[in-house]
């Protein structure tokens, strides 16, 4: 159940969202088997595809926003506070830098208008982290990550995990292009 409105006494808008108990993907990935992690990631991609077919894109997809509610085996995508509808794409100049720098697509990091492809990029980064066990661009600060995202081509997956199939390398390359 979600609700929103305006509190006359506080003179502020409010948004109330469902409280979900459970664990986020970044926590679950540390204890899940490869098969379980792949199943959860596939569910997250199906949820993202559903959003895209409804004309909405997330703009802040990251492991902490992929949630596994307690007592269920289905994931939920959380934190839609910066989500956009098709046709309502805005740039940084319109709304400020939104999203999490480590997961921003190059267009997003440059301040250009964004669309659902920013979610494909972010999903690629999440998959990279799950498969490699480290950040795509291993920097300690967000500015360094943004600079690398904007100025460097992502490494190929098989350059760090030669044991993975070429098809997976191609899919990751496509997602991060």
JSON list of C-alpha atoms in Angstrom, two decimals:
[
{"chain": "A", "resi": 1, "resn": "UNK", "atom": "CA", "xyz": [0.00, 0.00, 0.00]},
{"chain": "A", "resi": 2, "resn": "UNK", "atom": "CA", "xyz": [1.35, 3.38, -1.01]},
{"chain": "A", "resi": 3, "resn": "UNK", "atom": "CA", "xyz": [0.02, 6.82, -0.41]},
{"chain": "A", "resi": 4, "resn": "UNK", "atom": "CA", "xyz": [1.13, 10.37, -1.04]},
{"chain": "A", "resi": 5, "resn": "UNK", "atom": "CA", "xyz": [-0.16, 13.79, -0.32]},
{"chain": "A", "resi": 6, "resn": "UNK", "atom": "CA", "xyz": [0.52, 17.11, 1.30]},
{"chain": "A", "resi": 7, "resn": "UNK", "atom": "CA", "xyz": [0.65, 17.73, 5.06]},
{"chain": "A", "resi": 8, "resn": "UNK", "atom": "CA", "xyz": [-0.90, 21.17, 5.66]},
{"chain": "A", "resi": 9, "resn": "UNK", "atom": "CA", "xyz": [0.56, 21.44, 9.18]},
{"chain": "A", "resi": 10, "resn": "UNK", "atom": "CA", "xyz": [4.13, 20.68, 8.10]},
{"chain": "A", "resi": 11, "resn": "UNK", "atom": "CA", "xyz": [3.69, 22.31, 4.70]},
{"chain": "A", "resi": 12, "resn": "UNK", "atom": "CA", "xyz": [5.41, 19.33, 3.08]},
{"chain": "A", "resi": 13, "resn": "UNK", "atom": "CA", "xyz": [4.64, 16.64, 0.56]},
{"chain": "A", "resi": 14, "resn": "UNK", "atom": "CA", "xyz": [4.84, 13.06, 1.79]},
{"chain": "A", "resi": 15, "resn": "UNK", "atom": "CA", "xyz": [5.08, 9.60, 0.31]},
{"chain": "A", "resi": 16, "resn": "UNK", "atom": "CA", "xyz": [4.35, 6.41, 2.23]},
{"chain": "A", "resi": 17, "resn": "UNK", "atom": "CA", "xyz": [5.61, 3.10, 0.86]},
{"chain": "A", "resi": 18, "resn": "UNK", "atom": "CA", "xyz": [5.20, -0.49, 1.91]},
{"chain": "A", "resi": 19, "resn": "UNK", "atom": "CA", "xyz": [7.62, -1.73, 4.59]},
{"chain": "A", "resi": 20, "resn": "UNK", "atom": "CA", "xyz": [9.32, -4.87, 3.31]},
{"chain": "A", "resi": 21, "resn": "UNK", "atom": "CA", "xyz": [11.25, -7.18, 5.62]},
{"chain": "A", "resi": 22, "resn": "UNK", "atom": "CA", "xyz": [13.99, -9.29, 4.05]},
{"chain": "A", "resi": 23, "resn": "UNK", "atom": "CA", "xyz": [17.39, -8.82, 2.46]},
{"chain": "A", "resi": 24, "resn": "UNK", "atom": "CA", "xyz": [18.74, -6.94, -0.52]},
{"chain": "A", "resi": 25, "resn": "UNK", "atom": "CA", "xyz": [20.61, -8.59, -3.37]},
{"chain": "A", "resi": 26, "resn": "UNK", "atom": "CA", "xyz": [23.96, -7.22, -2.17]},
{"chain": "A", "resi": 27, "resn": "UNK", "atom": "CA", "xyz": [23.50, -9.14, 1.10]},
{"chain": "A", "resi": 28, "resn": "UNK", "atom": "CA", "xyz": [22.02, -12.28, -0.45]},
{"chain": "A", "resi": 29, "resn": "UNK", "atom": "CA", "xyz": [24.78, -12.61, -3.08]},
{"chain": "A", "resi": 30, "resn": "UNK", "atom": "CA", "xyz": [27.37, -13.24, -0.37]},
{"chain": "A", "resi": 31, "resn": "UNK", "atom": "CA", "xyz": [25.59, -16.38, 0.83]},
{"chain": "A", "resi": 32, "resn": "UNK", "atom": "CA", "xyz": [23.66, -17.62, -2.23]},
{"chain": "A", "resi": 33, "resn": "UNK", "atom": "CA", "xyz": [24.79, -20.37, -4.54]},
{"chain": "A", "resi": 34, "resn": "UNK", "atom": "CA", "xyz": [25.53, -19.41, -8.16]},
{"chain": "A", "resi": 35, "resn": "UNK", "atom": "CA", "xyz": [22.24, -21.00, -9.20]},
{"chain": "A", "resi": 36, "resn": "UNK", "atom": "CA", "xyz": [20.27, -19.08, -6.56]},
{"chain": "A", "resi": 37, "resn": "UNK", "atom": "CA", "xyz": [21.99, -15.80, -7.45]},
{"chain": "A", "resi": 38, "resn": "UNK", "atom": "CA", "xyz": [21.23, -16.37, -11.14]},
{"chain": "A", "resi": 39, "resn": "UNK", "atom": "CA", "xyz": [17.58, -17.12, -10.36]},
{"chain": "A", "resi": 40, "resn": "UNK", "atom": "CA", "xyz": [17.22, -13.95, -8.28]},
{"chain": "A", "resi": 41, "resn": "UNK", "atom": "CA", "xyz": [18.95, -11.83, -10.92]},
{"chain": "A", "resi": 42, "resn": "UNK", "atom": "CA", "xyz": [16.70, -13.29, -13.63]},
{"chain": "A", "resi": 43, "resn": "UNK", "atom": "CA", "xyz": [13.65, -12.33, -11.56]},
{"chain": "A", "resi": 44, "resn": "UNK", "atom": "CA", "xyz": [14.99, -8.80, -11.17]},
{"chain": "A", "resi": 45, "resn": "UNK", "atom": "CA", "xyz": [15.44, -8.59, -14.95]},
{"chain": "A", "resi": 46, "resn": "UNK", "atom": "CA", "xyz": [11.85, -9.78, -15.49]},
{"chain": "A", "resi": 47, "resn": "UNK", "atom": "CA", "xyz": [10.62, -7.12, -13.06]},
{"chain": "A", "resi": 48, "resn": "UNK", "atom": "CA", "xyz": [12.67, -4.50, -14.89]},
{"chain": "A", "resi": 49, "resn": "UNK", "atom": "CA", "xyz": [11.29, -5.69, -18.22]},
{"chain": "A", "resi": 50, "resn": "UNK", "atom": "CA", "xyz": [7.76, -5.38, -16.82]},
{"chain": "A", "resi": 51, "resn": "UNK", "atom": "CA", "xyz": [8.48, -1.80, -15.73]},
{"chain": "A", "resi": 52, "resn": "UNK", "atom": "CA", "xyz": [9.89, -0.99, -19.17]},
{"chain": "A", "resi": 53, "resn": "UNK", "atom": "CA", "xyz": [6.82, -2.43, -20.90]},
{"chain": "A", "resi": 54, "resn": "UNK", "atom": "CA", "xyz": [4.73, -0.09, -18.72]},
{"chain": "A", "resi": 55, "resn": "UNK", "atom": "CA", "xyz": [6.79, 2.84, -19.96]},
{"chain": "A", "resi": 56, "resn": "UNK", "atom": "CA", "xyz": [8.75, 3.34, -16.73]},
{"chain": "A", "resi": 57, "resn": "UNK", "atom": "CA", "xyz": [12.48, 3.12, -16.16]},
{"chain": "A", "resi": 58, "resn": "UNK", "atom": "CA", "xyz": [14.15, 2.86, -12.74]},
{"chain": "A", "resi": 59, "resn": "UNK", "atom": "CA", "xyz": [17.24, 5.12, -13.07]},
{"chain": "A", "resi": 60, "resn": "UNK", "atom": "CA", "xyz": [18.82, 3.82, -9.83]},
{"chain": "A", "resi": 61, "resn": "UNK", "atom": "CA", "xyz": [19.09, 0.07, -10.22]},
{"chain": "A", "resi": 62, "resn": "UNK", "atom": "CA", "xyz": [21.71, -1.35, -7.87]},
{"chain": "A", "resi": 63, "resn": "UNK", "atom": "CA", "xyz": [22.00, -4.44, -5.63]},
{"chain": "A", "resi": 64, "resn": "UNK", "atom": "CA", "xyz": [20.58, -2.59, -2.62]},
{"chain": "A", "resi": 65, "resn": "UNK", "atom": "CA", "xyz": [17.40, -1.84, -4.61]},
{"chain": "A", "resi": 66, "resn": "UNK", "atom": "CA", "xyz": [16.77, -5.47, -5.57]},
{"chain": "A", "resi": 67, "resn": "UNK", "atom": "CA", "xyz": [15.07, -6.94, -2.53]},
{"chain": "A", "resi": 68, "resn": "UNK", "atom": "CA", "xyz": [14.10, -10.46, -1.50]},
{"chain": "A", "resi": 69, "resn": "UNK", "atom": "CA", "xyz": [11.17, -10.21, 0.95]},
{"chain": "A", "resi": 70, "resn": "UNK", "atom": "CA", "xyz": [11.27, -12.64, 3.88]},
{"chain": "A", "resi": 71, "resn": "UNK", "atom": "CA", "xyz": [9.13, -15.73, 3.41]},
{"chain": "A", "resi": 72, "resn": "UNK", "atom": "CA", "xyz": [9.01, -15.50, -0.38]},
{"chain": "A", "resi": 73, "resn": "UNK", "atom": "CA", "xyz": [11.19, -16.44, -3.31]},
{"chain": "A", "resi": 74, "resn": "UNK", "atom": "CA", "xyz": [10.23, -13.46, -5.49]},
{"chain": "A", "resi": 75, "resn": "UNK", "atom": "CA", "xyz": [12.22, -10.23, -5.73]},
{"chain": "A", "resi": 76, "resn": "UNK", "atom": "CA", "xyz": [10.94, -6.66, -5.55]},
{"chain": "A", "resi": 77, "resn": "UNK", "atom": "CA", "xyz": [12.54, -3.61, -7.12]},
{"chain": "A", "resi": 78, "resn": "UNK", "atom": "CA", "xyz": [12.68, -0.82, -4.56]},
{"chain": "A", "resi": 79, "resn": "UNK", "atom": "CA", "xyz": [13.48, 2.88, -4.42]},
{"chain": "A", "resi": 80, "resn": "UNK", "atom": "CA", "xyz": [11.59, 4.25, -7.39]},
{"chain": "A", "resi": 81, "resn": "UNK", "atom": "CA", "xyz": [12.06, 7.80, -6.18]},
{"chain": "A", "resi": 82, "resn": "UNK", "atom": "CA", "xyz": [13.99, 8.83, -9.32]},
{"chain": "A", "resi": 83, "resn": "UNK", "atom": "CA", "xyz": [12.13, 6.59, -11.78]},
{"chain": "A", "resi": 84, "resn": "UNK", "atom": "CA", "xyz": [11.03, 8.16, -15.06]},
{"chain": "A", "resi": 85, "resn": "UNK", "atom": "CA", "xyz": [8.21, 7.60, -17.53]},
{"chain": "A", "resi": 86, "resn": "UNK", "atom": "CA", "xyz": [8.90, 7.39, -21.25]},
{"chain": "A", "resi": 87, "resn": "UNK", "atom": "CA", "xyz": [8.50, 10.82, -22.76]},
{"chain": "A", "resi": 88, "resn": "UNK", "atom": "CA", "xyz": [9.36, 12.45, -19.46]},
{"chain": "A", "resi": 89, "resn": "UNK", "atom": "CA", "xyz": [13.10, 11.83, -19.69]},
{"chain": "A", "resi": 90, "resn": "UNK", "atom": "CA", "xyz": [14.99, 14.63, -18.06]},
{"chain": "A", "resi": 91, "resn": "UNK", "atom": "CA", "xyz": [18.64, 15.54, -17.89]},
{"chain": "A", "resi": 92, "resn": "UNK", "atom": "CA", "xyz": [20.82, 16.62, -14.99]},
{"chain": "A", "resi": 93, "resn": "UNK", "atom": "CA", "xyz": [20.21, 20.22, -16.04]},
{"chain": "A", "resi": 94, "resn": "UNK", "atom": "CA", "xyz": [16.49, 19.63, -15.44]},
{"chain": "A", "resi": 95, "resn": "UNK", "atom": "CA", "xyz": [16.59, 17.71, -12.17]},
{"chain": "A", "resi": 96, "resn": "UNK", "atom": "CA", "xyz": [20.12, 17.44, -10.78]},
{"chain": "A", "resi": 97, "resn": "UNK", "atom": "CA", "xyz": [22.32, 14.35, -10.72]},
{"chain": "A", "resi": 98, "resn": "UNK", "atom": "CA", "xyz": [20.10, 11.42, -9.73]},
{"chain": "A", "resi": 99, "resn": "UNK", "atom": "CA", "xyz": [21.04, 7.81, -9.15]},
{"chain": "A", "resi": 100, "resn": "UNK", "atom": "CA", "xyz": [24.03, 6.05, -7.64]},
{"chain": "A", "resi": 101, "resn": "UNK", "atom": "CA", "xyz": [27.30, 6.95, -9.39]},
{"chain": "A", "resi": 102, "resn": "UNK", "atom": "CA", "xyz": [28.81, 3.44, -9.42]},
{"chain": "A", "resi": 103, "resn": "UNK", "atom": "CA", "xyz": [25.78, 2.20, -11.39]},
{"chain": "A", "resi": 104, "resn": "UNK", "atom": "CA", "xyz": [25.15, 5.18, -13.68]},
{"chain": "A", "resi": 105, "resn": "UNK", "atom": "CA", "xyz": [25.25, 4.69, -17.42]},
{"chain": "A", "resi": 106, "resn": "UNK", "atom": "CA", "xyz": [27.68, 6.99, -19.26]},
{"chain": "A", "resi": 107, "resn": "UNK", "atom": "CA", "xyz": [24.79, 9.13, -20.55]},
{"chain": "A", "resi": 108, "resn": "UNK", "atom": "CA", "xyz": [23.47, 9.55, -17.02]},
{"chain": "A", "resi": 109, "resn": "UNK", "atom": "CA", "xyz": [26.95, 10.41, -15.69]},
{"chain": "A", "resi": 110, "resn": "UNK", "atom": "CA", "xyz": [27.40, 13.01, -18.46]},
{"chain": "A", "resi": 111, "resn": "UNK", "atom": "CA", "xyz": [24.12, 14.67, -17.57]},
{"chain": "A", "resi": 112, "resn": "UNK", "atom": "CA", "xyz": [22.45, 13.76, -20.87]},
{"chain": "A", "resi": 113, "resn": "UNK", "atom": "CA", "xyz": [18.83, 12.73, -21.19]},
{"chain": "A", "resi": 114, "resn": "UNK", "atom": "CA", "xyz": [18.32, 9.17, -20.06]},
{"chain": "A", "resi": 115, "resn": "UNK", "atom": "CA", "xyz": [15.92, 6.38, -20.97]},
{"chain": "A", "resi": 116, "resn": "UNK", "atom": "CA", "xyz": [15.43, 2.71, -20.17]},
{"chain": "A", "resi": 117, "resn": "UNK", "atom": "CA", "xyz": [18.91, 1.87, -21.51]},
{"chain": "A", "resi": 118, "resn": "UNK", "atom": "CA", "xyz": [20.34, 3.33, -18.30]},
{"chain": "A", "resi": 119, "resn": "UNK", "atom": "CA", "xyz": [18.69, 0.38, -16.52]},
{"chain": "A", "resi": 120, "resn": "UNK", "atom": "CA", "xyz": [20.27, -2.10, -18.94]},
{"chain": "A", "resi": 121, "resn": "UNK", "atom": "CA", "xyz": [23.68, -0.60, -18.15]},
{"chain": "A", "resi": 122, "resn": "UNK", "atom": "CA", "xyz": [23.02, -0.75, -14.40]},
{"chain": "A", "resi": 123, "resn": "UNK", "atom": "CA", "xyz": [21.85, -4.38, -14.66]},
{"chain": "A", "resi": 124, "resn": "UNK", "atom": "CA", "xyz": [25.10, -5.15, -16.50]},
{"chain": "A", "resi": 125, "resn": "UNK", "atom": "CA", "xyz": [27.08, -3.56, -13.68]},
{"chain": "A", "resi": 126, "resn": "UNK", "atom": "CA", "xyz": [25.13, -5.55, -11.07]},
{"chain": "A", "resi": 127, "resn": "UNK", "atom": "CA", "xyz": [25.77, -8.77, -13.03]},
{"chain": "A", "resi": 128, "resn": "UNK", "atom": "CA", "xyz": [29.47, -7.88, -13.34]},
{"chain": "A", "resi": 129, "resn": "UNK", "atom": "CA", "xyz": [29.73, -7.45, -9.58]},
{"chain": "A", "resi": 130, "resn": "UNK", "atom": "CA", "xyz": [27.95, -10.75, -8.97]},
{"chain": "A", "resi": 131, "resn": "UNK", "atom": "CA", "xyz": [30.16, -12.65, -11.43]},
{"chain": "A", "resi": 132, "resn": "UNK", "atom": "CA", "xyz": [33.51, -11.01, -10.70]},
{"chain": "A", "resi": 133, "resn": "UNK", "atom": "CA", "xyz": [33.11, -10.19, -7.02]},
{"chain": "A", "resi": 134, "resn": "UNK", "atom": "CA", "xyz": [34.28, -6.59, -7.37]},
{"chain": "A", "resi": 135, "resn": "UNK", "atom": "CA", "xyz": [33.10, -3.30, -8.77]},
{"chain": "A", "resi": 136, "resn": "UNK", "atom": "CA", "xyz": [33.22, -2.74, -12.52]},
{"chain": "A", "resi": 137, "resn": "UNK", "atom": "CA", "xyz": [35.34, 0.35, -11.94]},
{"chain": "A", "resi": 138, "resn": "UNK", "atom": "CA", "xyz": [37.13, -0.21, -8.66]},
{"chain": "A", "resi": 139, "resn": "UNK", "atom": "CA", "xyz": [37.53, 3.27, -7.23]},
{"chain": "A", "resi": 140, "resn": "UNK", "atom": "CA", "xyz": [36.99, 4.37, -3.68]},
{"chain": "A", "resi": 141, "resn": "UNK", "atom": "CA", "xyz": [35.07, 7.52, -4.49]},
{"chain": "A", "resi": 142, "resn": "UNK", "atom": "CA", "xyz": [32.07, 8.35, -6.61]},
{"chain": "A", "resi": 143, "resn": "UNK", "atom": "CA", "xyz": [33.80, 11.05, -8.65]},
{"chain": "A", "resi": 144, "resn": "UNK", "atom": "CA", "xyz": [36.51, 8.58, -9.70]},
{"chain": "A", "resi": 145, "resn": "UNK", "atom": "CA", "xyz": [33.82, 6.10, -10.72]},
{"chain": "A", "resi": 146, "resn": "UNK", "atom": "CA", "xyz": [31.98, 8.73, -12.77]},
{"chain": "A", "resi": 147, "resn": "UNK", "atom": "CA", "xyz": [35.19, 9.75, -14.54]},
{"chain": "A", "resi": 148, "resn": "UNK", "atom": "CA", "xyz": [35.96, 6.14, -15.45]},
{"chain": "A", "resi": 149, "resn": "UNK", "atom": "CA", "xyz": [32.40, 5.48, -16.61]},
{"chain": "A", "resi": 150, "resn": "UNK", "atom": "CA", "xyz": [32.48, 8.52, -18.88]},
{"chain": "A", "resi": 151, "resn": "UNK", "atom": "CA", "xyz": [36.07, 8.14, -20.18]},
{"chain": "A", "resi": 152, "resn": "UNK", "atom": "CA", "xyz": [36.88, 4.41, -20.27]},
{"chain": "A", "resi": 153, "resn": "UNK", "atom": "CA", "xyz": [35.39, 1.46, -22.09]},
{"chain": "A", "resi": 154, "resn": "UNK", "atom": "CA", "xyz": [34.38, -1.28, -19.65]},
{"chain": "A", "resi": 155, "resn": "UNK", "atom": "CA", "xyz": [36.70, -4.29, -19.63]},
{"chain": "A", "resi": 156, "resn": "UNK", "atom": "CA", "xyz": [35.43, -7.47, -21.22]},
{"chain": "A", "resi": 157, "resn": "UNK", "atom": "CA", "xyz": [34.12, -9.99, -18.70]},
{"chain": "A", "resi": 158, "resn": "UNK", "atom": "CA", "xyz": [36.42, -12.75, -19.94]},
{"chain": "A", "resi": 159, "resn": "UNK", "atom": "CA", "xyz": [39.44, -10.51, -19.36]},
{"chain": "A", "resi": 160, "resn": "UNK", "atom": "CA", "xyz": [38.93, -11.11, -15.65]},
{"chain": "A", "resi": 161, "resn": "UNK", "atom": "CA", "xyz": [36.95, -14.41, -15.70]},
{"chain": "A", "resi": 162, "resn": "UNK", "atom": "CA", "xyz": [38.28, -16.46, -18.63]},
{"chain": "A", "resi": 163, "resn": "UNK", "atom": "CA", "xyz": [36.33, -19.47, -17.32]},
{"chain": "A", "resi": 164, "resn": "UNK", "atom": "CA", "xyz": [32.98, -17.91, -18.24]},
{"chain": "A", "resi": 165, "resn": "UNK", "atom": "CA", "xyz": [31.25, -18.68, -21.57]},
{"chain": "A", "resi": 166, "resn": "UNK", "atom": "CA", "xyz": [31.83, -16.41, -24.57]},
{"chain": "A", "resi": 167, "resn": "UNK", "atom": "CA", "xyz": [28.04, -15.93, -24.89]},
{"chain": "A", "resi": 168, "resn": "UNK", "atom": "CA", "xyz": [27.94, -14.44, -21.40]},
{"chain": "A", "resi": 169, "resn": "UNK", "atom": "CA", "xyz": [30.88, -12.18, -22.27]},
{"chain": "A", "resi": 170, "resn": "UNK", "atom": "CA", "xyz": [28.99, -10.97, -25.36]},
{"chain": "A", "resi": 171, "resn": "UNK", "atom": "CA", "xyz": [25.81, -10.35, -23.38]},
{"chain": "A", "resi": 172, "resn": "UNK", "atom": "CA", "xyz": [27.74, -8.37, -20.77]},
{"chain": "A", "resi": 173, "resn": "UNK", "atom": "CA", "xyz": [29.54, -6.41, -23.49]},
{"chain": "A", "resi": 174, "resn": "UNK", "atom": "CA", "xyz": [26.18, -5.56, -25.08]},
{"chain": "A", "resi": 175, "resn": "UNK", "atom": "CA", "xyz": [24.69, -4.45, -21.74]},
{"chain": "A", "resi": 176, "resn": "UNK", "atom": "CA", "xyz": [27.69, -2.23, -20.99]},
{"chain": "A", "resi": 177, "resn": "UNK", "atom": "CA", "xyz": [27.77, -0.57, -24.43]}
]
